[in-house]
């Protein structure tokens, strides 16, 4: 089946359905930009007025292979007509093969599948707590997380998230979390010592290798290596939230590979299925303490999601996309740095790894990341804020040199407009 046949099928709402109609029926949990996206191909999407945009959001670091990629079209078609869902009461081959691929391309030994990043982190938190109770003998376990982190929107994961704006009005929060500033070695040493001298004991440290939502802030090697030592000394678990930076986004399969350490547990979601909902929680065998009945998910690991994710994983490998991520990332950062040099009053930094990059706006001025994003939409490029002062660039990993250049020209135009 060709992609054309798919878009012609009138699955969607009639054309006269307006954004006001949308807002009448859908809960307003998002401040949406006022365009309706209708169709995509590669790194481009089109809105309901036929306007074309370069998509440097990719569903927030999710559409690994862009839109309507032939491999995904084929995998979706093939899997839906073979077997799309059965319970985890039975074995299914795509789940097993995807787990094998993930284990062979990471430091992990075992995989649990679920449907989202938050759910993967919930699984990691449950696994760490069970490890604390059954192996470490800790009755009141604490997980240390970082300020400005982001781990999801369920109650446990907003608690893990070290940003009060996500927690406000949702208390009582989950007990068992403690926060430290990111990339601060002295602070984490103090926190571990403080907690150890109290009734509560640390069972795990949960961190992003690069903080995505918190402003595209890369982790320091020395910081993560010291944390690895602390975890080894105390027998506690290092958990990396790889939901945004995993699956090739940084130019390596996993974000932690940029830091010279291996976590004991890590989570994946966004890019894993290329836009098909899937999440995974992976661990080394020594901390795989789950037994039948401990944890579950109805949809998790179904043949449909796993079959498509497996096709995405194999394409990432077979087409050497990591090389493209590194080259296009260099090109993008270099281009953004030369634009930044023309606007020293607006931009204070350009930072990131591979194809997750942030343009950091000057803290002293009023300009917000949303204003720049709005202006970039008008110039034909989709970008996404990472907090109020950082504009994030997370295109599909298949992005071409020409598309990066075109985006750089649009960013220049957008900044000229807002300045
Ligand atoms: C997006 C994100 C999550 C949450 O993922 P959902 O699929 O929205 O639940 C968790 N952690 C990080 C680092 C993320 O970027």
Short mmCIF file of N, CA and C in Angstrom, two decimals, residues 338-416:
data_model
loop_
_atom_site.label_atom_id
_atom_site.label_comp_id
_atom_site.label_asym_id
_atom_site.label_seq_id
_atom_site.Cartn_x
_atom_site.Cartn_y
_atom_site.Cartn_z
N UNK A 338 27.16 30.53 14.36
CA UNK A 338 27.46 31.73 13.56
C UNK A 338 26.25 32.68 13.54
N UNK A 339 25.03 32.13 13.63
CA UNK A 339 23.86 33.02 13.78
C UNK A 339 23.93 33.74 15.13
N UNK A 340 24.28 32.98 16.18
CA UNK A 340 24.36 33.56 17.53
C UNK A 340 25.35 34.72 17.57
N UNK A 341 26.45 34.59 16.79
CA UNK A 341 27.46 35.66 16.75
C UNK A 341 26.88 36.96 16.19
N UNK A 342 25.85 36.83 15.33
CA UNK A 342 25.20 38.03 14.79
C UNK A 342 24.18 38.63 15.76
N UNK A 343 23.77 37.85 16.76
CA UNK A 343 22.76 38.32 17.72
C UNK A 343 23.23 38.12 19.16
N UNK A 344 24.41 38.69 19.50
CA UNK A 344 24.95 38.45 20.84
C UNK A 344 24.03 38.97 21.96
N UNK A 345 23.20 39.96 21.63
CA UNK A 345 22.29 40.48 22.66
C UNK A 345 21.11 39.55 22.91
N UNK A 346 20.78 38.66 21.93
CA UNK A 346 19.64 37.75 22.08
C UNK A 346 20.05 36.36 22.58
N UNK A 347 21.21 35.88 22.12
CA UNK A 347 21.57 34.48 22.35
C UNK A 347 22.81 34.37 23.21
N UNK A 348 22.74 33.52 24.24
CA UNK A 348 23.90 33.40 25.13
C UNK A 348 24.66 32.09 24.94
N UNK A 349 24.03 31.07 24.31
CA UNK A 349 24.74 29.79 24.18
C UNK A 349 24.06 28.90 23.14
N UNK A 350 24.84 27.99 22.57
CA UNK A 350 24.32 26.92 21.72
C UNK A 350 24.89 25.64 22.29
N UNK A 351 24.02 24.68 22.65
CA UNK A 351 24.56 23.46 23.27
C UNK A 351 23.73 22.24 22.90
N UNK A 352 24.36 21.08 23.00
CA UNK A 352 23.65 19.83 22.74
C UNK A 352 24.58 18.75 22.26
N UNK A 353 24.01 17.59 22.01
CA UNK A 353 24.74 16.43 21.47
C UNK A 353 23.98 15.93 20.26
N UNK A 354 24.68 15.52 19.22
CA UNK A 354 24.01 14.92 18.06
C UNK A 354 22.85 15.78 17.60
N UNK A 355 21.67 15.21 17.49
CA UNK A 355 20.51 15.97 17.02
C UNK A 355 19.54 16.34 18.14
N UNK A 356 20.07 16.65 19.32
CA UNK A 356 19.28 17.34 20.33
C UNK A 356 20.09 18.57 20.73
N UNK A 357 19.61 19.73 20.29
CA UNK A 357 20.38 20.96 20.48
C UNK A 357 19.48 22.08 20.96
N UNK A 358 20.09 22.99 21.73
CA UNK A 358 19.34 24.12 22.28
C UNK A 358 20.01 25.44 21.93
N UNK A 359 19.17 26.40 21.55
CA UNK A 359 19.61 27.77 21.35
C UNK A 359 19.18 28.50 22.61
N UNK A 360 20.15 28.95 23.40
CA UNK A 360 19.83 29.51 24.71
C UNK A 360 19.71 31.02 24.61
N UNK A 361 18.54 31.54 24.99
CA UNK A 361 18.30 32.98 24.90
C UNK A 361 18.88 33.68 26.12
N UNK A 362 19.30 34.89 25.90
CA UNK A 362 19.87 35.71 26.95
C UNK A 362 18.88 35.87 28.11
N UNK A 363 19.30 35.52 29.33
CA UNK A 363 18.42 35.58 30.50
C UNK A 363 18.00 37.01 30.84
N UNK A 364 18.85 37.98 30.44
CA UNK A 364 18.59 39.38 30.82
C UNK A 364 17.46 40.05 30.04
N UNK A 365 17.11 39.50 28.88
CA UNK A 365 16.11 40.16 28.04
C UNK A 365 14.76 39.46 28.17
N UNK A 366 13.72 40.11 27.63
CA UNK A 366 12.36 39.58 27.80
C UNK A 366 11.99 38.47 26.83
N UNK A 367 12.72 38.38 25.74
CA UNK A 367 12.39 37.41 24.69
C UNK A 367 12.26 35.97 25.24
N UNK A 368 11.13 35.30 24.87
CA UNK A 368 10.92 33.93 25.33
C UNK A 368 11.11 32.94 24.19
N UNK A 369 11.34 31.69 24.56
CA UNK A 369 11.50 30.64 23.55
C UNK A 369 10.21 30.48 22.74
N UNK A 370 9.04 30.65 23.37
CA UNK A 370 7.77 30.54 22.62
C UNK A 370 7.67 31.59 21.53
N UNK A 371 8.14 32.81 21.82
CA UNK A 371 8.08 33.87 20.81
C UNK A 371 8.98 33.52 19.62
N UNK A 372 10.15 32.97 19.89
CA UNK A 372 11.04 32.57 18.80
C UNK A 372 10.42 31.41 18.01
N UNK A 373 9.82 30.46 18.73
CA UNK A 373 9.19 29.32 18.06
C UNK A 373 8.04 29.81 17.16
N UNK A 374 7.23 30.74 17.67
CA UNK A 374 6.13 31.29 16.87
C UNK A 374 6.65 31.97 15.60
N UNK A 375 7.72 32.72 15.75
CA UNK A 375 8.31 33.40 14.62
C UNK A 375 8.92 32.41 13.62
N UNK A 376 9.49 31.32 14.13
CA UNK A 376 10.05 30.28 13.26
C UNK A 376 8.95 29.56 12.47
N UNK A 377 7.78 29.38 13.10
CA UNK A 377 6.64 28.77 12.40
C UNK A 377 6.30 29.63 11.19
N UNK A 378 6.27 30.96 11.40
CA UNK A 378 5.96 31.86 10.29
C UNK A 378 7.05 31.79 9.20
N UNK A 379 8.28 31.47 9.60
CA UNK A 379 9.36 31.33 8.62
C UNK A 379 9.44 29.91 8.04
N UNK A 380 8.50 29.03 8.44
CA UNK A 380 8.40 27.71 7.82
C UNK A 380 9.14 26.58 8.51
N UNK A 381 9.47 26.75 9.80
CA UNK A 381 10.15 25.67 10.53
C UNK A 381 9.48 25.44 11.88
N UNK A 382 9.25 24.19 12.21
CA UNK A 382 8.72 23.85 13.53
C UNK A 382 9.86 23.58 14.50
N UNK A 383 9.84 24.32 15.63
CA UNK A 383 10.81 24.13 16.72
C UNK A 383 10.02 24.01 18.01
N UNK A 384 10.68 23.62 19.11
CA UNK A 384 9.94 23.44 20.36
C UNK A 384 10.72 24.04 21.53
N UNK A 385 10.02 24.79 22.42
CA UNK A 385 10.71 25.30 23.60
C UNK A 385 11.16 24.17 24.52
N UNK A 386 12.28 24.39 25.22
CA UNK A 386 12.68 23.51 26.33
C UNK A 386 12.82 24.45 27.52
N UNK A 387 11.69 24.79 28.12
CA UNK A 387 11.66 25.83 29.15
C UNK A 387 11.54 27.20 28.51
N UNK A 388 11.41 28.24 29.34
CA UNK A 388 11.11 29.58 28.83
C UNK A 388 12.24 30.25 28.04
N UNK A 389 13.47 29.72 28.16
CA UNK A 389 14.62 30.43 27.58
C UNK A 389 15.44 29.60 26.60
N UNK A 390 14.98 28.41 26.27
CA UNK A 390 15.75 27.57 25.35
C UNK A 390 14.87 27.09 24.20
N UNK A 391 15.35 27.29 22.97
CA UNK A 391 14.67 26.78 21.78
C UNK A 391 15.36 25.48 21.38
N UNK A 392 14.54 24.41 21.26
CA UNK A 392 15.10 23.07 21.06
C UNK A 392 14.96 22.63 19.60
N UNK A 393 16.00 21.98 19.10
CA UNK A 393 16.03 21.44 17.73
C UNK A 393 16.17 19.92 17.83
N UNK A 394 15.12 19.18 17.49
CA UNK A 394 15.17 17.71 17.56
C UNK A 394 14.55 17.10 16.30
N UNK A 395 15.20 17.29 15.13
CA UNK A 395 14.63 16.80 13.88
C UNK A 395 14.68 15.27 13.79
N UNK A 396 14.00 14.68 12.81
CA UNK A 396 14.17 13.25 12.55
C UNK A 396 15.65 12.94 12.30
N UNK A 397 16.07 11.72 12.62
CA UNK A 397 17.48 11.37 12.49
C UNK A 397 17.91 11.18 11.04
N UNK A 398 16.96 11.23 10.11
CA UNK A 398 17.26 11.10 8.68
C UNK A 398 17.46 12.46 8.02
N UNK A 399 17.46 13.54 8.80
CA UNK A 399 17.51 14.89 8.23
C UNK A 399 18.74 15.05 7.31
N UNK A 400 18.56 15.82 6.22
CA UNK A 400 19.65 15.99 5.24
C UNK A 400 20.39 17.31 5.50
N UNK A 401 21.57 17.43 4.88
CA UNK A 401 22.37 18.66 5.01
C UNK A 401 21.59 19.85 4.47
N UNK A 402 20.88 19.65 3.36
CA UNK A 402 20.10 20.72 2.75
C UNK A 402 18.98 21.18 3.69
N UNK A 403 18.34 20.22 4.36
CA UNK A 403 17.25 20.58 5.29
C UNK A 403 17.78 21.33 6.50
N UNK A 404 18.99 20.96 6.97
CA UNK A 404 19.59 21.71 8.08
C UNK A 404 19.89 23.14 7.63
N UNK A 405 20.44 23.31 6.42
CA UNK A 405 20.73 24.65 5.90
C UNK A 405 19.46 25.49 5.79
N UNK A 406 18.42 24.86 5.27
CA UNK A 406 17.15 25.59 5.11
C UNK A 406 16.60 26.04 6.47
N UNK A 407 16.74 25.18 7.47
CA UNK A 407 16.29 25.53 8.82
C UNK A 407 17.12 26.68 9.38
N UNK A 408 18.43 26.64 9.15
CA UNK A 408 19.28 27.72 9.65
C UNK A 408 18.87 29.06 9.05
N UNK A 409 18.55 29.06 7.74
CA UNK A 409 18.11 30.31 7.10
C UNK A 409 16.80 30.80 7.73
N UNK A 410 15.89 29.87 8.02
CA UNK A 410 14.61 30.26 8.63
C UNK A 410 14.81 30.79 10.05
N UNK A 411 15.75 30.19 10.79
CA UNK A 411 16.02 30.66 12.15
C UNK A 411 16.58 32.08 12.11
N UNK A 412 17.47 32.33 11.14
CA UNK A 412 18.03 33.68 10.97
C UNK A 412 16.90 34.69 10.72
N UNK A 413 15.99 34.29 9.85
CA UNK A 413 14.84 35.15 9.52
C UNK A 413 13.96 35.37 10.76
N UNK A 414 13.70 34.30 11.52
CA UNK A 414 12.86 34.39 12.71
C UNK A 414 13.49 35.34 13.74
N UNK A 415 14.81 35.24 13.91
CA UNK A 415 15.48 36.11 14.89
C UNK A 415 15.49 37.56 14.43
N UNK A 416 15.65 37.75 13.12
CA UNK A 416 15.59 39.11 12.59
C UNK A 416 14.22 39.73 12.89
#
